[in-house]
Tab-separated table of C-alpha atoms in Angstrom:
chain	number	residue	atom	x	y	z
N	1	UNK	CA	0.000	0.000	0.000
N	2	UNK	CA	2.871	2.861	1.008
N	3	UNK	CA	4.937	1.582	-2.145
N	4	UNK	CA	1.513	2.095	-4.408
N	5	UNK	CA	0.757	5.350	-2.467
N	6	UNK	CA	4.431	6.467	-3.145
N	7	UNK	CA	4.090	5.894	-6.819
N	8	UNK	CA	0.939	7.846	-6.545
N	9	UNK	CA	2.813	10.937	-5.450
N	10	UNK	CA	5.744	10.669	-7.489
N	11	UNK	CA	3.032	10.841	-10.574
N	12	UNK	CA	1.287	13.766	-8.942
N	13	UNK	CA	3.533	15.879	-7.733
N	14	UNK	CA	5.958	15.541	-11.027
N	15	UNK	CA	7.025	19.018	-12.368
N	16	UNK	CA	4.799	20.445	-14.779
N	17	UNK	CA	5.501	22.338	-17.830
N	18	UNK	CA	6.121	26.220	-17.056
N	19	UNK	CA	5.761	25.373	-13.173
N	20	UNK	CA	7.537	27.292	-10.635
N	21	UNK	CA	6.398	24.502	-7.916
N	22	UNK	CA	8.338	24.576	-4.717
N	23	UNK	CA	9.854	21.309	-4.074
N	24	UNK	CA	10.844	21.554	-0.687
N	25	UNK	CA	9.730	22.952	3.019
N	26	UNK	CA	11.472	24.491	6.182
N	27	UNK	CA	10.496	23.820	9.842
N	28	UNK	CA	10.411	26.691	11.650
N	29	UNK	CA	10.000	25.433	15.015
N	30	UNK	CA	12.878	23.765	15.662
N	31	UNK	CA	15.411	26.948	15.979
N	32	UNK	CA	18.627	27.180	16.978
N	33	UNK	CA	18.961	24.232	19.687
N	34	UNK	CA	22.875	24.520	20.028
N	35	UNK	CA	24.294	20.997	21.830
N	36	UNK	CA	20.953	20.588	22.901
N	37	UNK	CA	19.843	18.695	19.909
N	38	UNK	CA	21.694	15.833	20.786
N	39	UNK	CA	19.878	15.298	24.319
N	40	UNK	CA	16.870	15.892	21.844
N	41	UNK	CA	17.881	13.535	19.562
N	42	UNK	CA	19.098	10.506	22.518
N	43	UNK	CA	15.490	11.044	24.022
N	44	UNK	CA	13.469	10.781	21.007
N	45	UNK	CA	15.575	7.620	20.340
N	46	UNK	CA	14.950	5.875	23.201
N	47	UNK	CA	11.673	7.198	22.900
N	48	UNK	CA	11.369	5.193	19.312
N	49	UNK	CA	13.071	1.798	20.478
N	50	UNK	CA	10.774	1.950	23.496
N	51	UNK	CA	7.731	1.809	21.322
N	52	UNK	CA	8.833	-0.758	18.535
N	53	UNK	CA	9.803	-2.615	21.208
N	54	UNK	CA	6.913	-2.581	23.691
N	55	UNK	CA	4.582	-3.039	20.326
N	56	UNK	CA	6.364	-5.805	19.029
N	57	UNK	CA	6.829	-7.697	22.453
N	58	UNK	CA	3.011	-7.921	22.893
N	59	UNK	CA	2.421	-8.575	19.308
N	60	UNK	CA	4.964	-11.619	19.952
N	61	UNK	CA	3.066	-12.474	22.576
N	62	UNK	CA	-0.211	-12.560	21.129
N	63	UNK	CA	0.598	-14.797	18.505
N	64	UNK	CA	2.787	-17.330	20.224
N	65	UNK	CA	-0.143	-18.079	22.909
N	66	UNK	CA	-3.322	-19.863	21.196
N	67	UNK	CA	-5.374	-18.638	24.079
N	68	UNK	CA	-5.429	-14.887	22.974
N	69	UNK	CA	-6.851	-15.735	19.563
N	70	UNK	CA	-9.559	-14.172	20.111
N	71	UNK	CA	-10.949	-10.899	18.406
N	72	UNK	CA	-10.607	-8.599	22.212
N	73	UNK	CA	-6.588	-9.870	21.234
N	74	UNK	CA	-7.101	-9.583	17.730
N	75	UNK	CA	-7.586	-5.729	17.223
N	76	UNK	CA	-4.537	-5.259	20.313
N	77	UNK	CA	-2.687	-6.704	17.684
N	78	UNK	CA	-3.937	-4.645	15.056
N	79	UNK	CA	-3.268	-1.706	17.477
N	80	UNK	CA	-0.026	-2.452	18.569
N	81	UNK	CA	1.040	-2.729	14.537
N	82	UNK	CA	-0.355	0.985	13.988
N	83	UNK	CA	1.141	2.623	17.266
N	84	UNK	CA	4.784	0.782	15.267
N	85	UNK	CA	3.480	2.871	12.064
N	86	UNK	CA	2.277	6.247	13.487
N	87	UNK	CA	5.938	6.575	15.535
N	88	UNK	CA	8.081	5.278	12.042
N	89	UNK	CA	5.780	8.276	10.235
N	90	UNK	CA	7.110	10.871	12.512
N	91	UNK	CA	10.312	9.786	14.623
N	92	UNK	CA	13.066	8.721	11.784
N	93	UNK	CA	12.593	12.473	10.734
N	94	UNK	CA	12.237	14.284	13.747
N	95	UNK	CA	15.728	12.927	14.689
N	96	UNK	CA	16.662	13.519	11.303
N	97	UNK	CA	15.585	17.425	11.555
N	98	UNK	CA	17.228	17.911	15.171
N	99	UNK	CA	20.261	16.865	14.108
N	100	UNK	CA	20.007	18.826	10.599
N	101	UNK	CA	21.687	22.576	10.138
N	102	UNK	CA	18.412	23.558	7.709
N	103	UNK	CA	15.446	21.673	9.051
N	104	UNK	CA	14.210	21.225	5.091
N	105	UNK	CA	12.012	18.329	3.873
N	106	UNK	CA	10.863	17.591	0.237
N	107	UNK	CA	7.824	17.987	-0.592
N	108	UNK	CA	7.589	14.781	-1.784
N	109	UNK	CA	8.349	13.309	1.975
N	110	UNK	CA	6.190	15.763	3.362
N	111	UNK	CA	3.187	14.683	1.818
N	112	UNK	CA	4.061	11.269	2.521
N	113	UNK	CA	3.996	11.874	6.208
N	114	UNK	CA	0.851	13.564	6.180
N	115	UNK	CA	-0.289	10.754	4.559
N	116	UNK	CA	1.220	8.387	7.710
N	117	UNK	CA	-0.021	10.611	9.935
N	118	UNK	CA	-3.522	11.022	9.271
N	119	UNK	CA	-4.056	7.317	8.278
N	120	UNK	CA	-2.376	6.506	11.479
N	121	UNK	CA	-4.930	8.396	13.694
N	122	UNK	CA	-7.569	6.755	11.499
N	123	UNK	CA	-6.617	3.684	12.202
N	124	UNK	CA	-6.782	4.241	15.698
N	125	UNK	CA	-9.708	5.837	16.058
N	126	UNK	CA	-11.709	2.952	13.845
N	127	UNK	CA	-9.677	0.159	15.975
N	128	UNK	CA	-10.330	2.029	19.194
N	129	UNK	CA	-14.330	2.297	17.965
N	130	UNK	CA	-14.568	-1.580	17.112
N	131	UNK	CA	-13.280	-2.272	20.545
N	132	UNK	CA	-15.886	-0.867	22.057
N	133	UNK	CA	-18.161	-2.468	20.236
N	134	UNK	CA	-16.515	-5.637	21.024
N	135	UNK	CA	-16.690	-4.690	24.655
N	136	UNK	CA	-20.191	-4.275	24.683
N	137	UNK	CA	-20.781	-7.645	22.707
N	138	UNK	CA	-18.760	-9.182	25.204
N	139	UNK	CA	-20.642	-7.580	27.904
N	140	UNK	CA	-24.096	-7.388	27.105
N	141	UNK	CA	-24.640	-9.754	24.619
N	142	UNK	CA	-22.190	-12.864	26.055
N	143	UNK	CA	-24.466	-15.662	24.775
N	144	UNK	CA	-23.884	-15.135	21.423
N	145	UNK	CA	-20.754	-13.266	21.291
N	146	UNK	CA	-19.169	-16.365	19.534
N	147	UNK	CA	-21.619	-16.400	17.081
N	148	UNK	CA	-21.221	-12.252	16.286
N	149	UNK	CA	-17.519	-11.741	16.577
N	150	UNK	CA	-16.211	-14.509	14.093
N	151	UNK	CA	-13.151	-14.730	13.167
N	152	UNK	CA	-13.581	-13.715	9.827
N	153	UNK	CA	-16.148	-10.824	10.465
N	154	UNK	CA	-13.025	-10.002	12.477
N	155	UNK	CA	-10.236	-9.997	10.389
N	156	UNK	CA	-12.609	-8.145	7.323
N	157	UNK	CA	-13.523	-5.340	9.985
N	158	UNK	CA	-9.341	-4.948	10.576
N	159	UNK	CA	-8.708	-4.980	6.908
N	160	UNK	CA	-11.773	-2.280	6.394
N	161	UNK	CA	-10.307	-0.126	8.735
N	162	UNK	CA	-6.963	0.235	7.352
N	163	UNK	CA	-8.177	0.144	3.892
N	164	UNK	CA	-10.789	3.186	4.775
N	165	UNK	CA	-7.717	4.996	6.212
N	166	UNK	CA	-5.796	4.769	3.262
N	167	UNK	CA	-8.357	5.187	0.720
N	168	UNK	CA	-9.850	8.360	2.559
N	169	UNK	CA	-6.366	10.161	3.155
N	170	UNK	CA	-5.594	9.396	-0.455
N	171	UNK	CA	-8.351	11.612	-1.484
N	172	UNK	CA	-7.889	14.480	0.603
N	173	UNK	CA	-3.878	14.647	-0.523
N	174	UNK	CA	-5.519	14.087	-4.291
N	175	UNK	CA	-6.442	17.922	-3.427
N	176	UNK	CA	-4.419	19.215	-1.740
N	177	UNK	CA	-0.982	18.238	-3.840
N	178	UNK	CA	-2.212	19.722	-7.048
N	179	UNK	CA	-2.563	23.315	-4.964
N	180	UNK	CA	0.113	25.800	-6.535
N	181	UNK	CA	1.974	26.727	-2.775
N	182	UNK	CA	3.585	30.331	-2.772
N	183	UNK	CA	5.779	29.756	0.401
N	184	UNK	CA	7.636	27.135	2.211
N	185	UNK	CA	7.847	27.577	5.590
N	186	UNK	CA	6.164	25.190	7.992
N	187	UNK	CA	5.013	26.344	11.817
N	188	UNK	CA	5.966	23.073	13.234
N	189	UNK	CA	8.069	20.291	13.730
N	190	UNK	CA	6.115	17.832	11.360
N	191	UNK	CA	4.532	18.192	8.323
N	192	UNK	CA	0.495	18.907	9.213
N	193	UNK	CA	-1.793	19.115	6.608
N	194	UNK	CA	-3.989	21.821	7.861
N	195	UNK	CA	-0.287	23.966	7.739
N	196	UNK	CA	0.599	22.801	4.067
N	197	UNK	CA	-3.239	24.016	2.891
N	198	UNK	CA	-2.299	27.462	4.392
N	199	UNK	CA	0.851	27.876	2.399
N	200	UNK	CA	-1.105	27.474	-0.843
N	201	UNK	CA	-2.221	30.286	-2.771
N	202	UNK	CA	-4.336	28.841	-5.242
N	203	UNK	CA	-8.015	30.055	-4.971
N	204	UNK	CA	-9.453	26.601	-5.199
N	205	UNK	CA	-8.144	24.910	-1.543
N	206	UNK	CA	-11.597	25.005	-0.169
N	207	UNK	CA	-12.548	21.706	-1.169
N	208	UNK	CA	-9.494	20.481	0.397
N	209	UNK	CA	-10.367	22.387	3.714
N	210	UNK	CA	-13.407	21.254	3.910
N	211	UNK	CA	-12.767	17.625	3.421
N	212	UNK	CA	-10.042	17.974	6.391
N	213	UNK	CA	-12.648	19.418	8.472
N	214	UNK	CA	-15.130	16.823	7.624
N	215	UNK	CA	-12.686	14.055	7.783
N	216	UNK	CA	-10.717	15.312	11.239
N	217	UNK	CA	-13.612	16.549	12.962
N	218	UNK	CA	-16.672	14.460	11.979
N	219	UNK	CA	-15.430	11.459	10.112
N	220	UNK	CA	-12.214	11.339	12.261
N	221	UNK	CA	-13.435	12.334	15.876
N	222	UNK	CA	-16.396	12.898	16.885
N	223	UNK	CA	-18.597	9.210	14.684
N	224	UNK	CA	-16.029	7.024	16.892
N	225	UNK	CA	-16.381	8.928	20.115
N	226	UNK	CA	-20.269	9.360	19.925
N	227	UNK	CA	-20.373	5.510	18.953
N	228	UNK	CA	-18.044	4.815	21.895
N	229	UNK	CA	-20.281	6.956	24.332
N	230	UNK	CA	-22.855	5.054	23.012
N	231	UNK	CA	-21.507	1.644	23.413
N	232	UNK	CA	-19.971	2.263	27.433
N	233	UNK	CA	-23.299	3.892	28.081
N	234	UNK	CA	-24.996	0.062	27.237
N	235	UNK	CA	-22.068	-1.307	29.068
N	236	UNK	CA	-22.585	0.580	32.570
N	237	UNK	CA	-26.540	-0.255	32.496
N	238	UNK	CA	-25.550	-3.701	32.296
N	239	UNK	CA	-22.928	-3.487	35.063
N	240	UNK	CA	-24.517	-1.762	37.507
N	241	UNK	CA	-27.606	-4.402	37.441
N	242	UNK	CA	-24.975	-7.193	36.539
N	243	UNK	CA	-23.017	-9.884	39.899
N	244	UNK	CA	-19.636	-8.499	41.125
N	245	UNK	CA	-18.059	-10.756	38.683
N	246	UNK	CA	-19.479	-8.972	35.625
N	247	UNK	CA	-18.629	-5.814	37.329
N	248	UNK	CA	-14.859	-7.075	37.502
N	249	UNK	CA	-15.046	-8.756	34.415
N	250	UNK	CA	-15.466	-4.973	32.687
N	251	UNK	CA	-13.312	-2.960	34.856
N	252	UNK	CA	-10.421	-5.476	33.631
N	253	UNK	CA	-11.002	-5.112	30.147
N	254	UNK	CA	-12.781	-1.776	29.867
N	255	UNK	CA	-10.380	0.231	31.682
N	256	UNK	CA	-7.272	0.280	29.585
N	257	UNK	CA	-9.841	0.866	26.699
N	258	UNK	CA	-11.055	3.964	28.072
N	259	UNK	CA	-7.946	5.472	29.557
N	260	UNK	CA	-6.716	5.475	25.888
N	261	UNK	CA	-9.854	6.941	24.301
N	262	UNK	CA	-9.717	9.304	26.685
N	263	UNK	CA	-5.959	10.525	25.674
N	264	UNK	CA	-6.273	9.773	22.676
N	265	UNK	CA	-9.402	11.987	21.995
N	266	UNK	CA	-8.322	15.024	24.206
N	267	UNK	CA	-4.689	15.439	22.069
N	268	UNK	CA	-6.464	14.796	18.825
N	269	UNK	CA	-9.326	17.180	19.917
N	270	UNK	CA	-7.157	20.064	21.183
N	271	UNK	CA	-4.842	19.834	18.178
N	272	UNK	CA	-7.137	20.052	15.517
N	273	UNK	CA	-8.656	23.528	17.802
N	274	UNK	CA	-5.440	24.929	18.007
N	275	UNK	CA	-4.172	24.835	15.303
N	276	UNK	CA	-7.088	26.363	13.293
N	277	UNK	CA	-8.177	29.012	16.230
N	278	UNK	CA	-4.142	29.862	17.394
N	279	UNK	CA	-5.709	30.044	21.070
N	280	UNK	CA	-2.146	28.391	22.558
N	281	UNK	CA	1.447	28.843	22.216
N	282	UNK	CA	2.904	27.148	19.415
N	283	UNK	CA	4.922	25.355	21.736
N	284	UNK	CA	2.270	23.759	23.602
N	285	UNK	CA	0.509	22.884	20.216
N	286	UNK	CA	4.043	21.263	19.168
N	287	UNK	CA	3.755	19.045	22.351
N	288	UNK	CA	0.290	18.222	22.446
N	289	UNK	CA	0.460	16.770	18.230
N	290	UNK	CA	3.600	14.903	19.311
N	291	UNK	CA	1.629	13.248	22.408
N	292	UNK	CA	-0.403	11.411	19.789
N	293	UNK	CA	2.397	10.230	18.173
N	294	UNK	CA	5.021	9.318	20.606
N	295	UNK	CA	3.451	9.110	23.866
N	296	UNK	CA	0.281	7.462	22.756
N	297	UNK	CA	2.227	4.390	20.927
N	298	UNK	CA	4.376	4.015	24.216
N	299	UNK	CA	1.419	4.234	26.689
N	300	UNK	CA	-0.858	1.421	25.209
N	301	UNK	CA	0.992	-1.503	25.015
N	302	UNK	CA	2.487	-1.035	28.709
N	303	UNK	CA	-1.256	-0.242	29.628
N	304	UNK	CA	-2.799	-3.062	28.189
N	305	UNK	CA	0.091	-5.495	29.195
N	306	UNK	CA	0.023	-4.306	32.929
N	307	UNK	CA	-3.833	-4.538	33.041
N	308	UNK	CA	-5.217	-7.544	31.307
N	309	UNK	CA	-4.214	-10.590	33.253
N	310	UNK	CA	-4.328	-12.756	30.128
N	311	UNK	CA	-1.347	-10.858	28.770
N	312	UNK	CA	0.197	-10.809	32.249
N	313	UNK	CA	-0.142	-14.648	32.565
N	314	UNK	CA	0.931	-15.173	28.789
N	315	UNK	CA	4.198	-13.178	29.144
N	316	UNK	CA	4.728	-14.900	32.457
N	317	UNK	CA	4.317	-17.989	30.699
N	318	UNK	CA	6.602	-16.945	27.969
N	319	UNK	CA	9.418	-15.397	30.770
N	320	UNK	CA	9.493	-18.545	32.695
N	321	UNK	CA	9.663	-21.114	29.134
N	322	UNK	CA	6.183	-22.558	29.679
N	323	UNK	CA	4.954	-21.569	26.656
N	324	UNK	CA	4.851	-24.188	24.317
């Protein structure tokens, strides 16, 4: 798909005959850090090892132990291989830019991490949305959960998501490439879609605007959360009339869900208002659209492997050489 999708660009964003296109963009945020950048640099390093591996530990585990074949384990794992994606799309290059002298990035390579980017929180919105649903199957509904979450209604759901993602993104860059773009500097330490419309000063960019607004804010945002309000609201009803065992049952599973929602909606939320209102610093903007990005991929896996005792057990297991 990114090999396809990188073909895709080269094709559209070729020079065109009497073009004065600007092929390249300079991050204005990052400044003159001095010998600073390398503390920068070692942090976001061990920042990026942490999460690949944290991901790919629990990934490992999930496959090697038959007993967390199920679709709860099934989206972690679909999860756990985005959180890998979204911090490849933006760490490589911010260690890249601390260490550089003129903090430039083609345009070409810029596009292609707003394409990362954006499919990245798609991804996790949709996977964090059909874990709710799951939840309240699971909850609710425990009689025939077996019969509703199949392993191949499963796995299609996963491969809808991603393909959605891709597909959607694809679309709004379709736009938003062809724009003619007047100046080159960037207010940020990534490459941010919303930022690269601004820079354009063709007089046709409100289709593209609009489609990020529908897509980030509607599409993106706030169908998953009101469908995941929707689904925990179904979920408590049942709990509070439900034995102490049903009760424990969801706090186990339901917690980790909601403590990433929860983050996960709030830095999405307040990044997408502040950059489009300016009603922060710029600095606290820059940290708040890393959270999703660095801290997000990092907190998950050690959430969900400190919380659900399956995972506990099966690394256990795995520690100790019980594991088959």
């Amino acid at each position: 798909m990114l090999v396809m999708f990188s073909l895709f660009l080269c094709f559209i964003t070729r020079p065109m005959e009497n073009s004065t296109e600007i092929s390249s963009f300079v991050f204005a945020m990052y400044g003159n850090m001095g010998q600073l950048k390398y503390l920068y640099f070692t942090l976001a390093l061990l920042f990026y090892v942490s999460v690949i591996l944290a991901n790919t530990f629990l990934i490992t585990i999930i496959y090697l132990d038959r007993n967390l074949h199920e679709p709860m384990y099934l989206f972690l794992c679909s999860l756990f291989i985005n959180e890998i994606y979204g911090s490849t799309s933006m760490l490589p290059c911010l260690m890249a830019q601390i260490l550089s002298d003129t903090h430039k990035i083609s345009a070409f390579y810029c596009f292609l991490q707003i394409f990362n980017i954006h499919t990245y929180v798609g991804i996790e919105f949709g996977t964090l949305t059909i874990m709710a649903y799951d939840r309240y199957v699971c909850i609710c509904k425990p009689l025939h959960y077996n019969a509703i979450m199949t392993k191949r209604k499963v796995q299609t759901v996963i491969l809808a998501i991603w393909i959605t993602a891709f597909v959607d993104v694809g679309v709004l860059l379709s736009f938003t490439i062809r724009m003619k773009r007047c100046r080159t500097v960037i207010n940020k330490v990534f490459c941010a879609h919303h930022l690269v419309v601004e820079l354009s000063c063709s007089p046709d960019r409100t289709v593209s605007v609009v489609h990020d607004l529908v897509f980030g804010l509607i599409i993106t945002v706030a169908g998953p959360v009101s469908y995941i309000t929707y689904s925990y609201i179904k979920i408590l009803r049942v709990c509070l009339k439900g034995s102490k065992e049903t009760k424990m049952k969801a706090l186990d599973t339901c917690t980790p869900h909601l403590v990433s929602i929860i983050s996960f909606v709030f830095a999405c939320f307040y990044s997408l208002i502040s950059q489009r209102f300016k009603s922060v610093p710029y600095p606290l903007c820059v940290v708040l659209s890393m959270y999703v990005v660095i801290i997000q991929p990092l907190q998950n896996p050690v959430m969900y492997g400190l919380k659900l005792s399956k995972i506990r057990q099966a690394c256990k297991d795995l520690l100790t050489l019980k594991t088959s």
